[in-house]
Coordinates of C-alpha atoms in Angstrom, one line a residue:
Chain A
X1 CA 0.0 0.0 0.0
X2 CA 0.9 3.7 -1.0
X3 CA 2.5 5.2 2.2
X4 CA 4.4 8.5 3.2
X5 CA 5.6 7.0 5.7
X6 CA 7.7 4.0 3.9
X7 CA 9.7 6.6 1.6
X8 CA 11.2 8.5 3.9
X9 CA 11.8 5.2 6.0
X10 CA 13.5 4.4 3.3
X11 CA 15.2 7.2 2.7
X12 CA 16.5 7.5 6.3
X13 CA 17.7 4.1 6.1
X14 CA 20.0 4.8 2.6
X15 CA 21.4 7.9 3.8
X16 CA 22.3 6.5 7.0
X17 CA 23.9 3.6 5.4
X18 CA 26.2 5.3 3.0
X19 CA 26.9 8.4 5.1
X20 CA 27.7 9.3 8.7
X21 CA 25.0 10.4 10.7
X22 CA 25.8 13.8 10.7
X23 CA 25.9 14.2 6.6
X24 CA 22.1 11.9 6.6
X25 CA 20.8 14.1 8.5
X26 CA 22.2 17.5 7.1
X27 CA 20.9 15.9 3.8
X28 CA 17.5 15.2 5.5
X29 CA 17.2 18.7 6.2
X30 CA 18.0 20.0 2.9
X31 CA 15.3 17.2 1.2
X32 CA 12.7 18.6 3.7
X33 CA 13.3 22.3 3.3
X34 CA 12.9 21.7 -0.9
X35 CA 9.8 19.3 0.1
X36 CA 8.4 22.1 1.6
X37 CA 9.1 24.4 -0.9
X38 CA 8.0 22.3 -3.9
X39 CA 4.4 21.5 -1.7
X40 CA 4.2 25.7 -1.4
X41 CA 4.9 26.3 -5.3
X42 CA 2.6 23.2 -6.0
X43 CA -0.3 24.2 -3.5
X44 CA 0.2 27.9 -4.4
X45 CA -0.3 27.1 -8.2
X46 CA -3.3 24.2 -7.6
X47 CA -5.4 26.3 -5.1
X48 CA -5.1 29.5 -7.5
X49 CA -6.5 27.8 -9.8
X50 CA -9.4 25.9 -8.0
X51 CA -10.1 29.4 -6.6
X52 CA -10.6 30.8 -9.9
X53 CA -13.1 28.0 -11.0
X54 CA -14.9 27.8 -7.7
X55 CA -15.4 31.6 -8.5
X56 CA -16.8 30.5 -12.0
X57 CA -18.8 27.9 -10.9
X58 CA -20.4 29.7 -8.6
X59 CA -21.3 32.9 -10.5
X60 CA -22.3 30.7 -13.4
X61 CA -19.4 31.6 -15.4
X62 CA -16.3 29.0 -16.9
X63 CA -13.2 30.1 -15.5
X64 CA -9.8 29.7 -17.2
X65 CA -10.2 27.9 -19.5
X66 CA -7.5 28.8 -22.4
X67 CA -4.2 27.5 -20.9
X68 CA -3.9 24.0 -20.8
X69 CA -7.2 21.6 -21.0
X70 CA -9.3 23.8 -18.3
X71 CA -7.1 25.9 -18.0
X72 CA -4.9 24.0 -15.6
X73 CA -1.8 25.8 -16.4
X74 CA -3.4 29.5 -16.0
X75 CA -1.4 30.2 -12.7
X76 CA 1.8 28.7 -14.0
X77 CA 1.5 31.4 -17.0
X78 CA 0.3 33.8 -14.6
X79 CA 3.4 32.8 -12.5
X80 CA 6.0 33.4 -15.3
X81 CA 5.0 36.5 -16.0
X82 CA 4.9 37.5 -12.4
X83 CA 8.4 36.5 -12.9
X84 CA 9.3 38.0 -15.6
X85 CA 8.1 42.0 -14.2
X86 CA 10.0 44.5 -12.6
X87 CA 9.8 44.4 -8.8
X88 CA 9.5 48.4 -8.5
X89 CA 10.3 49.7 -5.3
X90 CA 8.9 53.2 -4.7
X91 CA 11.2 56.0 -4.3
X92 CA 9.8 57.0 -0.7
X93 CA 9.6 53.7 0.5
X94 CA 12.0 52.0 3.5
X95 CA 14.2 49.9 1.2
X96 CA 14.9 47.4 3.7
X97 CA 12.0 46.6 5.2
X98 CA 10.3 46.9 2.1
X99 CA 12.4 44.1 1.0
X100 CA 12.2 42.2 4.0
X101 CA 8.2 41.9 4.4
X102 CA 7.3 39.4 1.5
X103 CA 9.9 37.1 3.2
X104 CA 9.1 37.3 6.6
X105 CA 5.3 36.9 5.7
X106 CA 6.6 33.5 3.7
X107 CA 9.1 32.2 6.7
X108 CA 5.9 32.6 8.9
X109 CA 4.0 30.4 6.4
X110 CA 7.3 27.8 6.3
X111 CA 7.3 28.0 9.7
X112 CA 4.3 26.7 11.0
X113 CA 4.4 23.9 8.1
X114 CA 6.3 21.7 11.0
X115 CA 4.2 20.4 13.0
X116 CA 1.5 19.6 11.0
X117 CA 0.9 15.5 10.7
X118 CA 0.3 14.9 6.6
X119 CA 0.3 11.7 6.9
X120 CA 0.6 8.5 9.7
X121 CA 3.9 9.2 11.1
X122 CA 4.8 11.7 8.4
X123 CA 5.5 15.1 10.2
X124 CA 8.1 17.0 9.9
X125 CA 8.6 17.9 13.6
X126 CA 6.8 16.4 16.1
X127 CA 6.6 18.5 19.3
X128 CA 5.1 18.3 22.7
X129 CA 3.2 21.8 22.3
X130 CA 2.3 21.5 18.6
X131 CA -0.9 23.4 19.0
X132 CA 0.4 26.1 21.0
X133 CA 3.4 26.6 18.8
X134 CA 1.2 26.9 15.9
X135 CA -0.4 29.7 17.4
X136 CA 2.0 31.4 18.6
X137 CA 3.6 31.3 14.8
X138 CA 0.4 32.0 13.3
X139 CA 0.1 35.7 14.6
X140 CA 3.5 36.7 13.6
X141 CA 2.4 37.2 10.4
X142 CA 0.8 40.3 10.9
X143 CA 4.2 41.8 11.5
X144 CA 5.4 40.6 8.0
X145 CA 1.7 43.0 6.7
X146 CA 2.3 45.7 9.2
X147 CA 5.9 45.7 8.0
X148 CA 5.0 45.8 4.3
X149 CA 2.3 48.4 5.3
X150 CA 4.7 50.8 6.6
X151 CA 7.4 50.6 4.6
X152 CA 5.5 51.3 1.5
X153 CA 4.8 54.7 2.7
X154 CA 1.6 54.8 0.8
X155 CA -1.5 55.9 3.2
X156 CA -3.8 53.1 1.7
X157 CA -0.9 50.1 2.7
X158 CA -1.0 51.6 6.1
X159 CA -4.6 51.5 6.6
X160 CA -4.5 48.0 5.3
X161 CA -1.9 46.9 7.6
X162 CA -3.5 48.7 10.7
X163 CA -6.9 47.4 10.2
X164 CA -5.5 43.9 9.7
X165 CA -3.0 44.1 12.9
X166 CA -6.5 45.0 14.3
X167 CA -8.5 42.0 13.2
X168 CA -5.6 39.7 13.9
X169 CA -5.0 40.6 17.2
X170 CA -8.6 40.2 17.5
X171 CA -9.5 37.1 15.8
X172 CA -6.4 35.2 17.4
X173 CA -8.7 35.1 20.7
X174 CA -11.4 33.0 19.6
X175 CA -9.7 31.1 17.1
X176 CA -7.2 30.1 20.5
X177 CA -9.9 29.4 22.2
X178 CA -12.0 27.0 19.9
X179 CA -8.7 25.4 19.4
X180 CA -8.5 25.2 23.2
X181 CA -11.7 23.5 23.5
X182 CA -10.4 20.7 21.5
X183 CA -7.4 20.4 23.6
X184 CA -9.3 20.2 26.6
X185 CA -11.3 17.1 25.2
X186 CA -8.0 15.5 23.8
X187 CA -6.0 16.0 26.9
X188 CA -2.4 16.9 24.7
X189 CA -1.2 19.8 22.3
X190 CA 0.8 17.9 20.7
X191 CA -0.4 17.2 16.8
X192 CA -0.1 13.7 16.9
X193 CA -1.6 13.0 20.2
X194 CA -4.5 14.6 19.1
X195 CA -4.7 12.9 16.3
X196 CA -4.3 9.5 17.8
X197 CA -6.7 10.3 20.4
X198 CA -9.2 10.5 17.6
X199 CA -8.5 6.5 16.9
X200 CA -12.5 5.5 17.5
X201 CA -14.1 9.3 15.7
X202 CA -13.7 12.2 15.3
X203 CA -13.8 15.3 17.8
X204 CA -16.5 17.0 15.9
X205 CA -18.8 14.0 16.0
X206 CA -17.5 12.8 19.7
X207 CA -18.0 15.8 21.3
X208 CA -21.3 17.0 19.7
X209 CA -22.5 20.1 20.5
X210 CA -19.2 22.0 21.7
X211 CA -17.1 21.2 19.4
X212 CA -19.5 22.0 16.0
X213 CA -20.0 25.6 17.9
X214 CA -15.7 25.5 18.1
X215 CA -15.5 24.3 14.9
X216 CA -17.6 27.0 13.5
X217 CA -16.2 29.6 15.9
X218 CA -12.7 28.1 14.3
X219 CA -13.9 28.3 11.0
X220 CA -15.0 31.9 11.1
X221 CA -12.0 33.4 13.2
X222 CA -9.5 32.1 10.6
X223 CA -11.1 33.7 7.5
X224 CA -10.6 36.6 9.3
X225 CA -7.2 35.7 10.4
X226 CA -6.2 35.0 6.8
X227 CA -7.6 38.1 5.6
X228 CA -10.2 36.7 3.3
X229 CA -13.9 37.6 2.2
X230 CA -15.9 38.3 3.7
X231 CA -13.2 40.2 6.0
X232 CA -10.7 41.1 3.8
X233 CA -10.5 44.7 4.9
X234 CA -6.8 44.5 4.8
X235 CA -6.9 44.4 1.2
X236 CA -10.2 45.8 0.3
X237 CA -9.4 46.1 -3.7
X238 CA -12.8 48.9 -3.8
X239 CA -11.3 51.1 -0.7
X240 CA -7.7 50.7 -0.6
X241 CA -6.6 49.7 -4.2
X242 CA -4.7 46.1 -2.6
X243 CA -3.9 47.4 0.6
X244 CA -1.2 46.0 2.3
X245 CA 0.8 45.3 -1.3
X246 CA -0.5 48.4 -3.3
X247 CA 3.7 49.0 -3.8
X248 CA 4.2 45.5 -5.0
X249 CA 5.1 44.4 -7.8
X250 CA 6.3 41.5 -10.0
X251 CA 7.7 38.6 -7.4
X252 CA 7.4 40.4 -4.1
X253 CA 3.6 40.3 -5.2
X254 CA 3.7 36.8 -5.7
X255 CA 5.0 35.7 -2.7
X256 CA 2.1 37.8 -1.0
X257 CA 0.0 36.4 -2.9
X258 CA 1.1 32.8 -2.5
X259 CA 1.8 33.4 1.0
X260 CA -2.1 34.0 1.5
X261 CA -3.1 30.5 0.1
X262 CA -0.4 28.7 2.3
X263 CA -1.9 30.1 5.1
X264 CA -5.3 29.3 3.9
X265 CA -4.0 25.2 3.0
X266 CA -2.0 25.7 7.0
X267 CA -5.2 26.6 8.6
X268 CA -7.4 24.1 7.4
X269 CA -4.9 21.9 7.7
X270 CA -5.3 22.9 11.2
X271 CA -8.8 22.6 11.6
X272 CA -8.8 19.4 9.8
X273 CA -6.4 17.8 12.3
X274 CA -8.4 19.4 15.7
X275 CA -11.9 18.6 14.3
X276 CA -11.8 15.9 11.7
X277 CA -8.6 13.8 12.6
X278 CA -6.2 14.8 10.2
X279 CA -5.2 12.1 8.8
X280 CA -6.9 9.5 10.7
X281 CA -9.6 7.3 8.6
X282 CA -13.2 7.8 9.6
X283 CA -13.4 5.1 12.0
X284 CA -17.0 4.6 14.1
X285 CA -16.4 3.5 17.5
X286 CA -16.1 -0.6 17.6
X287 CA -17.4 -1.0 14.2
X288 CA -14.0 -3.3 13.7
X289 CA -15.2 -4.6 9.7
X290 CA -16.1 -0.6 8.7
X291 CA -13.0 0.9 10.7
X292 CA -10.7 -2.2 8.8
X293 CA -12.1 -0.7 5.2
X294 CA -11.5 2.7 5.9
X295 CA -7.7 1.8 6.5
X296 CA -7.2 0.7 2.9
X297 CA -7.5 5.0 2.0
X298 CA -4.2 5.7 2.6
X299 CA -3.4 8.5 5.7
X300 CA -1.9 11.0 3.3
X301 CA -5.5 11.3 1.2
X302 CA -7.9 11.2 3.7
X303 CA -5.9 14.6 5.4
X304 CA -5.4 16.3 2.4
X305 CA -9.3 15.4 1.4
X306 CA -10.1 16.8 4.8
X307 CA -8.2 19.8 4.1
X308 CA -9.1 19.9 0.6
X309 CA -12.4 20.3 1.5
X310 CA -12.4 22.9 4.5
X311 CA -10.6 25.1 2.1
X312 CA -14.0 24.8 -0.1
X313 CA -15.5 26.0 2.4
X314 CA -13.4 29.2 2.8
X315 CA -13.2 29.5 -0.7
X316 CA -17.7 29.4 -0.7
X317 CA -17.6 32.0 2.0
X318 CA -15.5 34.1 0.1
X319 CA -17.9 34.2 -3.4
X320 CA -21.2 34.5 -1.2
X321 CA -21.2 37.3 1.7
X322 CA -19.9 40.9 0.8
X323 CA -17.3 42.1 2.6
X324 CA -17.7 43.5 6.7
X325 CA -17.1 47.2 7.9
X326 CA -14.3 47.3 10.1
X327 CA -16.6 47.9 13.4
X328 CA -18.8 45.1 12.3
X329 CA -16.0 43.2 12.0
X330 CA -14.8 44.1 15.5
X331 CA -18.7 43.9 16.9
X332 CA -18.6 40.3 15.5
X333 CA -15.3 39.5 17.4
X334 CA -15.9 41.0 20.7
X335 CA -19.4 41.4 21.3
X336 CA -20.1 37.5 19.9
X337 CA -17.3 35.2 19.0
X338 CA -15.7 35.7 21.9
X339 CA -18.6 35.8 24.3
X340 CA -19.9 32.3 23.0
X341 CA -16.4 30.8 22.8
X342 CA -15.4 31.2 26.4
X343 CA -18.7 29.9 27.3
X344 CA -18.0 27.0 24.8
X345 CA -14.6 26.6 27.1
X346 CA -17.0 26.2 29.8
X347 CA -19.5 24.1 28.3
X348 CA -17.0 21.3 26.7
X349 CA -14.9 21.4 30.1
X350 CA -18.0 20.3 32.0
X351 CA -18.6 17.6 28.9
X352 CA -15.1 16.6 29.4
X353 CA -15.1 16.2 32.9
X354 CA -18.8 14.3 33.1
X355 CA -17.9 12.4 30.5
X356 CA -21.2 13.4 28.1
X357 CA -18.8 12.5 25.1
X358 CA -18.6 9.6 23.0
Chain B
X1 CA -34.5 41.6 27.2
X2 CA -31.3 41.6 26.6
X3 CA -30.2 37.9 26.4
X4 CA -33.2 37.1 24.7
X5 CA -32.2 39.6 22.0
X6 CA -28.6 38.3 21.9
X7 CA -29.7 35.0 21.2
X8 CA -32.1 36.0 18.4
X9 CA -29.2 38.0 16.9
X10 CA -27.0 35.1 16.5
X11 CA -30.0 32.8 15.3
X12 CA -30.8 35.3 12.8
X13 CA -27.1 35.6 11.6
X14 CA -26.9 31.9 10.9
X15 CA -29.9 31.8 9.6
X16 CA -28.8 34.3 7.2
X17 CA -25.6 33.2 6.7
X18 CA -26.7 29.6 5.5
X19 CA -30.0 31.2 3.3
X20 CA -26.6 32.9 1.3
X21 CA -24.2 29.6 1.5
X22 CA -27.3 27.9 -0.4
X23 CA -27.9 30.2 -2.8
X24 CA -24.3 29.8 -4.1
X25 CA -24.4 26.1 -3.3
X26 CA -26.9 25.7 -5.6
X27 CA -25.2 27.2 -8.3
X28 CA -21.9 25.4 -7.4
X29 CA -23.7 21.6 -7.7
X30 CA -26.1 22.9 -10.8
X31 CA -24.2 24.3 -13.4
X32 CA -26.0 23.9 -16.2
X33 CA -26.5 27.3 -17.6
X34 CA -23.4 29.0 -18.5
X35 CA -23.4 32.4 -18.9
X36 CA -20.1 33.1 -20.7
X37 CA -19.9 33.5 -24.2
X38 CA -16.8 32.3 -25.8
X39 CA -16.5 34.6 -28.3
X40 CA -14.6 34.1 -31.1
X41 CA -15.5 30.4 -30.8
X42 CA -19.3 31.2 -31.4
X43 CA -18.7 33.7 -33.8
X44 CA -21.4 31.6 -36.0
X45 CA -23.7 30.8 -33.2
X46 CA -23.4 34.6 -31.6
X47 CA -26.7 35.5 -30.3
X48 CA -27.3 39.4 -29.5
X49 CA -30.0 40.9 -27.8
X50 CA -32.7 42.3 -29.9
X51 CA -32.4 45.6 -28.9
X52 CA -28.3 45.5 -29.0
X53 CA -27.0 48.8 -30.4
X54 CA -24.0 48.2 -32.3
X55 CA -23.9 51.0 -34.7
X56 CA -25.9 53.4 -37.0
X57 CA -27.0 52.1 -40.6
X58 CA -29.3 53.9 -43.4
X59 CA -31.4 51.2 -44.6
X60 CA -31.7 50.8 -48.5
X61 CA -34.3 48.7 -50.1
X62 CA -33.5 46.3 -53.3
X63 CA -33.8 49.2 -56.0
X64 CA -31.5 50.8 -53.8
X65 CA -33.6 53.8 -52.3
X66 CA -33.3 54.6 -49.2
X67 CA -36.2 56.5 -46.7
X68 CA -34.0 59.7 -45.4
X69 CA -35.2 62.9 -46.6
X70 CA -32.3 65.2 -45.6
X71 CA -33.9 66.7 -42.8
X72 CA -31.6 66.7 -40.5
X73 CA -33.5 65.8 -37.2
X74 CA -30.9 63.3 -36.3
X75 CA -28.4 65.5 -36.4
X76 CA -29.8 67.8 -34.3
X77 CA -30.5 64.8 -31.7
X78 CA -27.3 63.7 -31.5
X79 CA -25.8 65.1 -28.4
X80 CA -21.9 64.9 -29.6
X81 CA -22.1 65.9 -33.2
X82 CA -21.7 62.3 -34.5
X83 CA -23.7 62.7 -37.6
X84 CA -23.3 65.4 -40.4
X85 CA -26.0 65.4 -43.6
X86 CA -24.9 67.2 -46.5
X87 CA -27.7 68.1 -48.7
X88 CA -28.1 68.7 -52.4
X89 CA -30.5 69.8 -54.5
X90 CA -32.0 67.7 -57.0
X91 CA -33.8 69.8 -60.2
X92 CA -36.5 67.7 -61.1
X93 CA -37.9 67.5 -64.9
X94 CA -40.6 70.0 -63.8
X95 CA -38.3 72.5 -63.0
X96 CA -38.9 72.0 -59.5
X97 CA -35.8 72.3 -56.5
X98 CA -35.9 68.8 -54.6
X99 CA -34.0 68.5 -51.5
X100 CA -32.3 65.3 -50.7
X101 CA -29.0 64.0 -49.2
X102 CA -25.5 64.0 -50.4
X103 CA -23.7 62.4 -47.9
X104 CA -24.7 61.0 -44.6
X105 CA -21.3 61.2 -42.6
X106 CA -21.3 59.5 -39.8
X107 CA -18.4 59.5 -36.8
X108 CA -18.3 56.2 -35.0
X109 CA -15.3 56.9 -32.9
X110 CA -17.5 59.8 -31.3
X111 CA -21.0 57.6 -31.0
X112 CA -22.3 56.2 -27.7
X113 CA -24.9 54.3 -29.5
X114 CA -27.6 56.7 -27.4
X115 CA -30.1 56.0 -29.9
X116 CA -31.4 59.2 -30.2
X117 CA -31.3 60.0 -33.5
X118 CA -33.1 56.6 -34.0
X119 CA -35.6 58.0 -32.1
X120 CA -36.0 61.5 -33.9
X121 CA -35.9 60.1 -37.4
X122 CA -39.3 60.6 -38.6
X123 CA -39.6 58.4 -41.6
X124 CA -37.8 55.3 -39.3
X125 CA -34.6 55.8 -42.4
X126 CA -32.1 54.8 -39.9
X127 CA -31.6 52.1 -37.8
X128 CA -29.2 50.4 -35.1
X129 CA -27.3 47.5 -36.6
X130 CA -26.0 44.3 -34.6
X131 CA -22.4 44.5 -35.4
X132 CA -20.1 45.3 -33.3
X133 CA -16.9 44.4 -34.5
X134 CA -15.4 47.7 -35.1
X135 CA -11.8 47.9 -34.2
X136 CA -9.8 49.0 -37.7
X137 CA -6.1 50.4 -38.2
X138 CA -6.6 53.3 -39.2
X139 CA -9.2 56.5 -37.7
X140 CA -10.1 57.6 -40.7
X141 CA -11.4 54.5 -41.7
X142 CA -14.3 55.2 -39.0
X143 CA -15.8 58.1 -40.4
X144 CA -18.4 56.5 -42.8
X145 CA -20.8 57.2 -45.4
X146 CA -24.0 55.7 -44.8
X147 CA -25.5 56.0 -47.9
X148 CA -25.1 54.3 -51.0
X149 CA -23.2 55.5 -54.2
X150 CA -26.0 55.8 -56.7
X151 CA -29.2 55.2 -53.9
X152 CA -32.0 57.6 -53.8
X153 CA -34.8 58.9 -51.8
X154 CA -38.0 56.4 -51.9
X155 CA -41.2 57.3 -53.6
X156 CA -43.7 58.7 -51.7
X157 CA -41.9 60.0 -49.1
X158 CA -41.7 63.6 -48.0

C-alpha cells in the first residue's frame, strides 16, 4: 500500500547507510526544506486555480479555461509573468523593510508547516506543544503585513496593515480558544496525540455540540485571520486599491500572494487535524469490519481530502457574503465570537469532565 | 430583554448566513446554464440581444432607395455631433428644386450608440445595426458614409 511514511523510511535508512549520521541528517534537512518548498509552489499554483473555477462555478461563469485543457496551467503562465516583471520599489519607501516583508510573511508560512501531521507518522517535527506553537507562529504574520504596510509609505498600505493588525489581534482570541476547547477534550497539544486520540471518531462527531460551535467559531476566526472575504479589509481592492501590497510588484507580489493561500492550506490543515482527525480514517467507534475498510484509504488522502475540502469551504464564503465594515468586523469578534467561545470553554470542560462525550 | 435579543441575533445571523451559502451552493452543484460566451468560438452561433445597439446604418431597399429625406433631425439629436448630412438639391424635370442627401457622414469613434437619432428620425430611415466588431487600423477608416453610391430617396416620401 501507497505510504508516506515507507519513503522517507526508506530514505532514512539509505542515507544513514552510506553516510555518517551527521551528513544523513544534514541531507534530510535540505530534502525537507525543498519538500516544503516544492508542496508551497505546487499548493500555491493548484489552489489558485481551484479558486478561480470555484469563483466560476459559482457565479455561473467558466473560469480559465485557455491554458492548458481547463485551464490548468493558467497560474503557471500567470506565475511566469509575475516573474518575468519589474519588482519596483517606490522612491519614498524603507528599502529594507520593504524588501524584507514578503519574506518574513513566507518564513511565517514555512514556519508553521512543522508540525503539522500529513500523513501516519509523516510530520516534519513532532513536538510536545504543537498546537500552542502553531499559534503562537500564526500571529507573527501580521508583522510581516504591518511591515510591508509601513514601509511602503503609501497611506492606503497603512490602513490596510492597521486594520489587519487590528483584526488579527482580534481574531487570534477565539480562534485560540475554539482550538483550546479541543485540547481540553484531547488532553495533549501535541499534533499527533491529538490525532491518535481521535482512533475510534472524530472530535466533531465525539463531542457533539461544543465542538461544532468550536468548529464554526474556528472556521470563522480564521477567515478573518487570513484576511479573506468576507473580511478582507486588509486588502479591500474597492477602498484601498490592494492594501497592504498596493507598492508591490512582479515577485514580491507573488509571494504575498502565494503566502495568503499557504496560510489558507495551513489553517485548514489545522482545523482538519483538531476537528476531523487529520489524517486518521473515519473510524465509528467498535465498528472493527467498517474501521478495517477505511484503513485501505491511505493517511496521506484522507488529510489532504479533509483539508481539501475545508478550504471549499473558505473559498464558498468568500464568493457569497460581501465584505464586513471594520466595526462590524470588531462587533462580530468582541461582542459574539468571543462571548460564546469562552462559554463554549466552559461548556465542553464540563462535557469533558462528566464524560457526556462519546 | 437583553439575552433574549442576543440569542435571536445570532440565530438570525446563521440563519442568514446559511439562506446565502445555499444560494451559491446551488449554483456550485447545478451548473448547467453558463453564462459566458466564448467569443470568437461562437462567432457563427453569436446570439445578441434584440435591442443591441452596435452602430448606425441607413437602410436601403432592393432598387436601392433609401427613406432619409435630408432633414436633419438626427443631427440635431445627437448630443456629440456624430452625424453630419450634407444636402443637395435635386432639379427635377418639372423645374422643381428637390431636396435630398448628399452624404450621410457618420463619426463612429465619437458615437455612444444613445439612440437618439433613432428616435427623432421621422420616416424610421435609420436604424441600429447588430455588429459590433469595429476595431480597424486606421481612424479615418471610422468616419463612414452611410448612404449608397447611386441610392436615392423612396417614392412617396416627404
Amino acid at each position: 500500500m501507497f505510504s508516506l511514511e515507507n519513503i522517507t523510511r526508506i530514505i532514512h535508512e539509505w542515507l544513514n547507510s552510506h553516510f555518517n549520521p551527521t551528513i544523513a541528517l544534514v541531507t534530510e534537512f535540505i530534502l525537507v526544506g525543498v519538500a516544503s518548498i516544492t508542496l508551497f509552489a505546487l499548493l500555491g499554483l493548484s489552489l489558485v486555480w481551484m479558486e478561480r473555477k470555484v469563483a466560476a462555478v459559482m457565479q455561473i461563469r467558466l473560469g480559465p479555461n485557455r491554458v492548458g485543457p481547463k485551464g490548468i496551467f493558467q497560474t503557471t503562465a500567470d506565475t511566469l509573468k509575475l516573474l518575468m516583471k519589474e519588482g519596483l520599489v517606490p522612491d519614498g519607501a524603507d528599502k529594507f523593510l520593504f524588501n524584507l516583508a514578503p519574506f518574513i510573511v513566507m518564513i511565517v508560512g514555512m514556519l508553521i508547516l512543522a508540525p503539522i501531521a500529513f500523513a501516519k507518522n509523516f510530520q516534519i517535527w513532532d513536538i510536545n506543544i504543537g498546537v500552542l506553537y502553531l499559534s503562537a507562529i500564526s500571529s507573527l504574520s501580521v508583522i510581516g503585513i504591518l511591515m510591508a504596510g509601513w514601509a511602503s509609505n503609501n497611506k492606503y498600505s497603512l490602513l490596510g496593515a492597521m486594520r489587519s493588525g487590528a483584526q488579527i489581534v482580534s481574531y487570534e482570541l477565539s480562534a485560540g480558544l475554539s482550538v483550546l476547547s479541543i485540547v481540553v477534550m484531547a488532553g495533549s497539544l501535541s499534533i499527533k496525540d491529538i490525532i491518535l486520540s481521535q482512533q475510534d471518531g472524530w472530535w466533531i462527531f465525539k463531542a457533539h455540540i461544543p465542538a461544532l460551535i468550536s468548529f464554526i467559531i474556528f472556521i470563522i476566526a480564521v477567515t478573518a485571520e487570513t484576511n479573506r472575504a468576507p473580511f478582507d479589509m486588509a486588502e479591500a481592492e474597492s477602498e484601498l486599491t490592494a492594501g497592504f501590497h498596493t507598492e508591490y510588484s512582479g515577485m514580491r507580489f507573488a509571494l504575498f500572494f502565494l503566502a495568503e493561500y499557504i496560510n489558507i492550506f495551513i489553517v485548514c490543515a489545522i482545523g482538519a487535524t483538531l476537528f476531523f482527525g487529520g489524517w486518521m480514517p473515519l473510524h465509528i467507534g467498535n465498528w472493527q469490519a467498517f474501521n478495517h475498510i477505511m484503513d485501505y484509504i491511505p493517511s496521506s488522502l484522507w488529510f489532504f481530502g479533509k483539508t481539501l475540502g475545508l478550504i471549499f469551504l473558505i473559498m464558498w464564503f468568500r464568493w457569497t457574503f460581501p465584505r464586513l465594515r471594520i466595526d462590524q468586523l470588531l462587533n462580530l469578534e468582541w461582542k459574539y465570537l468571543l462571548p460564546i467561545s469562552m462559554f463554549n470553554l466552559l461548556l465542553m470542560a464540563v462535557v469533558a469532565i462528566k464524560g457526556w462525550h462519546f | 430583554m437583553f439575552l433574549k435579543d442576543y440569542i435571536k441575533d445570532v440565530y438570525g445571523a446563521i440563519r442568514s448566513v446559511l439562506k446565502g451559502m445555499r444560494v451559491t451552493g446551488y449554483y456550485f452543484t447545478h451548473h448547467k446554464e453558463i453564462i459566458t460566451e466564448q467569443y470568437p468560438d461562437n462567432r457563427e452561433t453569436l446570439k445578441l440581444a434584440e435591442r443591441f445597439r452596435g452602430e448606425v446604418v441607413l437602410l436601403h431597399d432592393e432598387k436601392n432607395e433609401h427613406a432619409c429625406t435630408g432633414c436633419s433631425a438626427c443631427e440635431i439629436a445627437c448630443p456629440n455631433g456624430t452625424i453630419k448630412i450634407i444636402n443637395k438639391f435635386d432639379i427635377s424635370p418639372d423645374g422643381k428644386k428637390k431636396k435630398a442627401i448628399d452624404t450621410f457622414v457618420y463619426h463612429l469613434e465619437l458615437c455612444t450608440m444613445c439612440n437618439l437619432c433613432i428616435e427623432a428620425c421621422p420616416t424610421d430611415a435609420i436604424k441600429m445595426a447588430q455588429t459590433f466588431e469595429h476595431s480597424v487600423f486606421d481612424r479615418s477608416k471610422l468616419t463612414k458614409k452611410l448612404n449608397n453610391e447611386g441610392s436615392k430617396l423612396r417614392e412617396g416620401i416627404e
